[in-house]
Amino acid sequence: QSALTQPASVSGSPGQSITISCTGTSSDVGSYNLVSWYQQHPGKAPKLMIYEGSKRPSGVSNRFSGSKSGNTASLTISGLQAEDEADYYCCSYAGSSTPVFGGGTKLTVL
Amino acid sequence: QVQLVESGGGLVKPGGSLRLSCAASGFTFSDYYMSWIRQAPGKGLEWVSYISSSGSTIYYADSVKGRFTISRDNAKNSLYLQMNSLRAEDTAVYYCARERSHASFDYWGQGTLVTVSS
């Protein structure tokens, strides 16, 4: 399985909205509504932000939202805050209980 | 509260072996699928292995197939990863993670560092 494709970096100013894309294939992102997104601060374990494409776990801000179109999933963060600066990873189910991760995107809050 | 605590990491020579453990608490361990996920220094996340709640179904990434063995002991609320024939490219922080649904990992341990070097 090849890794999903994410932009290496994105940036935005406080209060703005940003979107991180995650491109897969018809064998993973395109076949299942099972994309998750993780936030990782330096030296910390990843934190689940979105699961099953667009669902938010309890405790995750509604400023985070997920969507999908074809083979590309997206994470949108609205009302950008300084604490949102982190690495973000997408992950998709790829069949046979195997997941595939994206390469990660570094979000900088200007 | 849900806790996952990994242990067993360390420095090992190429070709050597190591066994990682993950102690789970705060939830009914036997109800959940579990996975090991690793992150090489400065790199992204890579799924390593999956085990079903009963242990009857197991999958591995191609990069570790034939060298790593995942197992679990539901009576001890523990997950394991036996790593043999270790290579430099296996150097990473290894996380155990609880699977909420397919490809959704809702709880992660703090990670344990494995360094393969001569």
PDB file of N, CA, C and O in Angstrom, chain B residues 11-43:
ATOM      1  N   LEU B  11      17.963   0.002  22.799  1.00  0.00           N
ATOM      2  CA  LEU B  11      18.969  -0.091  21.750  1.00  0.00           C
ATOM      3  C   LEU B  11      19.281  -1.557  21.467  1.00  0.00           C
ATOM      4  O   LEU B  11      19.552  -2.330  22.394  1.00  0.00           O
ATOM      5  N   VAL B  12      19.242  -1.932  20.210  1.00  0.00           N
ATOM      6  CA  VAL B  12      19.514  -3.317  19.823  1.00  0.00           C
ATOM      7  C   VAL B  12      20.348  -3.308  18.543  1.00  0.00           C
ATOM      8  O   VAL B  12      20.213  -2.405  17.707  1.00  0.00           O
ATOM      9  N   LYS B  13      21.199  -4.303  18.388  1.00  0.00           N
ATOM     10  CA  LYS B  13      22.039  -4.394  17.194  1.00  0.00           C
ATOM     11  C   LYS B  13      21.251  -4.950  16.016  1.00  0.00           C
ATOM     12  O   LYS B  13      20.287  -5.702  16.202  1.00  0.00           O
ATOM     13  N   PRO B  14      21.650  -4.613  14.794  1.00  0.00           N
ATOM     14  CA  PRO B  14      20.995  -5.186  13.612  1.00  0.00           C
ATOM     15  C   PRO B  14      21.003  -6.706  13.691  1.00  0.00           C
ATOM     16  O   PRO B  14      22.010  -7.321  14.074  1.00  0.00           O
ATOM     17  N   GLY B  15      19.849  -7.295  13.353  1.00  0.00           N
ATOM     18  CA  GLY B  15      19.702  -8.733  13.443  1.00  0.00           C
ATOM     19  C   GLY B  15      19.187  -9.202  14.793  1.00  0.00           C
ATOM     20  O   GLY B  15      18.829 -10.376  14.953  1.00  0.00           O
ATOM     21  N   GLY B  16      19.128  -8.313  15.749  1.00  0.00           N
ATOM     22  CA  GLY B  16      18.684  -8.659  17.093  1.00  0.00           C
ATOM     23  C   GLY B  16      17.180  -8.702  17.243  1.00  0.00           C
ATOM     24  O   GLY B  16      16.432  -8.495  16.286  1.00  0.00           O
ATOM     25  N   SER B  17      16.748  -8.966  18.471  1.00  0.00           N
ATOM     26  CA  SER B  17      15.323  -9.096  18.768  1.00  0.00           C
ATOM     27  C   SER B  17      14.938  -8.217  19.941  1.00  0.00           C
ATOM     28  O   SER B  17      15.787  -7.865  20.778  1.00  0.00           O
ATOM     29  N   LEU B  18      13.648  -7.901  19.996  1.00  0.00           N
ATOM     30  CA  LEU B  18      13.105  -7.091  21.078  1.00  0.00           C
ATOM     31  C   LEU B  18      11.629  -7.435  21.198  1.00  0.00           C
ATOM     32  O   LEU B  18      10.965  -7.734  20.192  1.00  0.00           O
ATOM     33  N   ARG B  19      11.104  -7.391  22.420  1.00  0.00           N
ATOM     34  CA  ARG B  19       9.674  -7.617  22.618  1.00  0.00           C
ATOM     35  C   ARG B  19       9.068  -6.399  23.292  1.00  0.00           C
ATOM     36  O   ARG B  19       9.462  -6.035  24.402  1.00  0.00           O
ATOM     37  N   LEU B  20       8.111  -5.793  22.613  1.00  0.00           N
ATOM     38  CA  LEU B  20       7.397  -4.655  23.163  1.00  0.00           C
ATOM     39  C   LEU B  20       6.121  -5.126  23.852  1.00  0.00           C
ATOM     40  O   LEU B  20       5.501  -6.095  23.417  1.00  0.00           O
ATOM     41  N   SER B  21       5.755  -4.421  24.914  1.00  0.00           N
ATOM     42  CA  SER B  21       4.507  -4.696  25.617  1.00  0.00           C
ATOM     43  C   SER B  21       3.682  -3.424  25.701  1.00  0.00           C
ATOM     44  O   SER B  21       4.225  -2.312  25.693  1.00  0.00           O
ATOM     45  N   CYS B  22       2.385  -3.598  25.801  1.00  0.00           N
ATOM     46  CA  CYS B  22       1.463  -2.473  25.964  1.00  0.00           C
ATOM     47  C   CYS B  22       0.439  -2.885  27.009  1.00  0.00           C
ATOM     48  O   CYS B  22      -0.332  -3.823  26.783  1.00  0.00           O
ATOM     49  N   ALA B  23       0.446  -2.205  28.145  1.00  0.00           N
ATOM     50  CA  ALA B  23      -0.496  -2.498  29.220  1.00  0.00           C
ATOM     51  C   ALA B  23      -1.708  -1.578  29.092  1.00  0.00           C
ATOM     52  O   ALA B  23      -1.552  -0.350  29.060  1.00  0.00           O
ATOM     53  N   ALA B  24      -2.875  -2.165  29.031  1.00  0.00           N
ATOM     54  CA  ALA B  24      -4.110  -1.408  28.844  1.00  0.00           C
ATOM     55  C   ALA B  24      -4.916  -1.367  30.138  1.00  0.00           C
ATOM     56  O   ALA B  24      -4.946  -2.350  30.894  1.00  0.00           O
ATOM     57  N   SER B  25      -5.575  -0.241  30.368  1.00  0.00           N
ATOM     58  CA  SER B  25      -6.446  -0.118  31.530  1.00  0.00           C
ATOM     59  C   SER B  25      -7.532   0.906  31.249  1.00  0.00           C
ATOM     60  O   SER B  25      -7.413   1.714  30.319  1.00  0.00           O
ATOM     61  N   GLY B  26      -8.606   0.847  32.036  1.00  0.00           N
ATOM     62  CA  GLY B  26      -9.674   1.825  31.908  1.00  0.00           C
ATOM     63  C   GLY B  26     -10.746   1.472  30.902  1.00  0.00           C
ATOM     64  O   GLY B  26     -11.661   2.264  30.676  1.00  0.00           O
ATOM     65  N   PHE B  27     -10.633   0.303  30.281  1.00  0.00           N
ATOM     66  CA  PHE B  27     -11.663  -0.150  29.341  1.00  0.00           C
ATOM     67  C   PHE B  27     -11.603  -1.673  29.246  1.00  0.00           C
ATOM     68  O   PHE B  27     -10.649  -2.292  29.738  1.00  0.00           O
ATOM     69  N   THR B  28     -12.622  -2.258  28.637  1.00  0.00           N
ATOM     70  CA  THR B  28     -12.670  -3.708  28.484  1.00  0.00           C
ATOM     71  C   THR B  28     -11.806  -4.100  27.301  1.00  0.00           C
ATOM     72  O   THR B  28     -12.242  -4.058  26.144  1.00  0.00           O
ATOM     73  N   PHE B  29     -10.558  -4.429  27.593  1.00  0.00           N
ATOM     74  CA  PHE B  29      -9.536  -4.684  26.570  1.00  0.00           C
ATOM     75  C   PHE B  29     -10.001  -5.738  25.564  1.00  0.00           C
ATOM     76  O   PHE B  29      -9.775  -5.582  24.351  1.00  0.00           O
ATOM     77  N   SER B  30     -10.656  -6.762  26.027  1.00  0.00           N
ATOM     78  CA  SER B  30     -11.030  -7.880  25.160  1.00  0.00           C
ATOM     79  C   SER B  30     -12.106  -7.509  24.150  1.00  0.00           C
ATOM     80  O   SER B  30     -12.435  -8.318  23.269  1.00  0.00           O
ATOM     81  N   ASP B  31     -12.677  -6.323  24.258  1.00  0.00           N
ATOM     82  CA  ASP B  31     -13.705  -5.882  23.320  1.00  0.00           C
ATOM     83  C   ASP B  31     -13.141  -5.159  22.095  1.00  0.00           C
ATOM     84  O   ASP B  31     -13.885  -4.881  21.150  1.00  0.00           O
ATOM     85  N   TYR B  32     -11.845  -4.852  22.123  1.00  0.00           N
ATOM     86  CA  TYR B  32     -11.300  -3.955  21.103  1.00  0.00           C
ATOM     87  C   TYR B  32     -10.209  -4.577  20.244  1.00  0.00           C
ATOM     88  O   TYR B  32      -9.371  -5.344  20.720  1.00  0.00           O
ATOM     89  N   TYR B  33     -10.236  -4.195  18.941  1.00  0.00           N
ATOM     90  CA  TYR B  33      -9.112  -4.454  18.054  1.00  0.00           C
ATOM     91  C   TYR B  33      -7.975  -3.531  18.491  1.00  0.00           C
ATOM     92  O   TYR B  33      -8.203  -2.420  18.972  1.00  0.00           O
ATOM     93  N   MET B  34      -6.744  -3.965  18.290  1.00  0.00           N
ATOM     94  CA  MET B  34      -5.574  -3.169  18.652  1.00  0.00           C
ATOM     95  C   MET B  34      -4.564  -3.179  17.515  1.00  0.00           C
ATOM     96  O   MET B  34      -4.521  -4.123  16.720  1.00  0.00           O
ATOM     97  N   SER B  35      -3.755  -2.139  17.459  1.00  0.00           N
ATOM     98  CA  SER B  35      -2.712  -2.049  16.440  1.00  0.00           C
ATOM     99  C   SER B  35      -1.413  -1.497  17.030  1.00  0.00           C
ATOM    100  O   SER B  35      -1.431  -0.826  18.069  1.00  0.00           O
ATOM    101  N   TRP B  36      -0.324  -1.811  16.365  1.00  0.00           N
ATOM    102  CA  TRP B  36       0.957  -1.149  16.594  1.00  0.00           C
ATOM    103  C   TRP B  36       1.205  -0.217  15.405  1.00  0.00           C
ATOM    104  O   TRP B  36       1.033  -0.612  14.248  1.00  0.00           O
ATOM    105  N   ILE B  37       1.621   0.980  15.716  1.00  0.00           N
ATOM    106  CA  ILE B  37       1.914   2.001  14.712  1.00  0.00           C
ATOM    107  C   ILE B  37       3.258   2.609  15.078  1.00  0.00           C
ATOM    108  O   ILE B  37       3.527   2.831  16.257  1.00  0.00           O
ATOM    109  N   ARG B  38       4.112   2.862  14.097  1.00  0.00           N
ATOM    110  CA  ARG B  38       5.428   3.390  14.414  1.00  0.00           C
ATOM    111  C   ARG B  38       5.700   4.697  13.690  1.00  0.00           C
ATOM    112  O   ARG B  38       5.035   5.032  12.711  1.00  0.00           O
ATOM    113  N   GLN B  39       6.696   5.409  14.201  1.00  0.00           N
ATOM    114  CA  GLN B  39       7.076   6.694  13.623  1.00  0.00           C
ATOM    115  C   GLN B  39       8.587   6.832  13.701  1.00  0.00           C
ATOM    116  O   GLN B  39       9.144   6.989  14.792  1.00  0.00           O
ATOM    117  N   ALA B  40       9.250   6.740  12.557  1.00  0.00           N
ATOM    118  CA  ALA B  40      10.690   6.928  12.507  1.00  0.00           C
ATOM    119  C   ALA B  40      11.021   8.373  12.863  1.00  0.00           C
ATOM    120  O   ALA B  40      10.187   9.268  12.671  1.00  0.00           O
ATOM    121  N   PRO B  41      12.207   8.634  13.373  1.00  0.00           N
ATOM    122  CA  PRO B  41      12.576   9.997  13.782  1.00  0.00           C
ATOM    123  C   PRO B  41      12.380  11.014  12.668  1.00  0.00           C
ATOM    124  O   PRO B  41      12.910  10.846  11.565  1.00  0.00           O
ATOM    125  N   GLY B  42      11.572  12.028  12.934  1.00  0.00           N
ATOM    126  CA  GLY B  42      11.333  13.076  11.960  1.00  0.00           C
ATOM    127  C   GLY B  42      10.458  12.683  10.782  1.00  0.00           C
ATOM    128  O   GLY B  42      10.315  13.452   9.824  1.00  0.00           O
ATOM    129  N   LYS B  43       9.851  11.489  10.856  1.00  0.00           N
ATOM    130  CA  LYS B  43       9.043  10.980   9.746  1.00  0.00           C
ATOM    131  C   LYS B  43       7.575  10.852  10.142  1.00  0.00           C
ATOM    132  O   LYS B  43       7.182  11.183  11.250  1.00  0.00           O
TER     133      LYS B  43
END
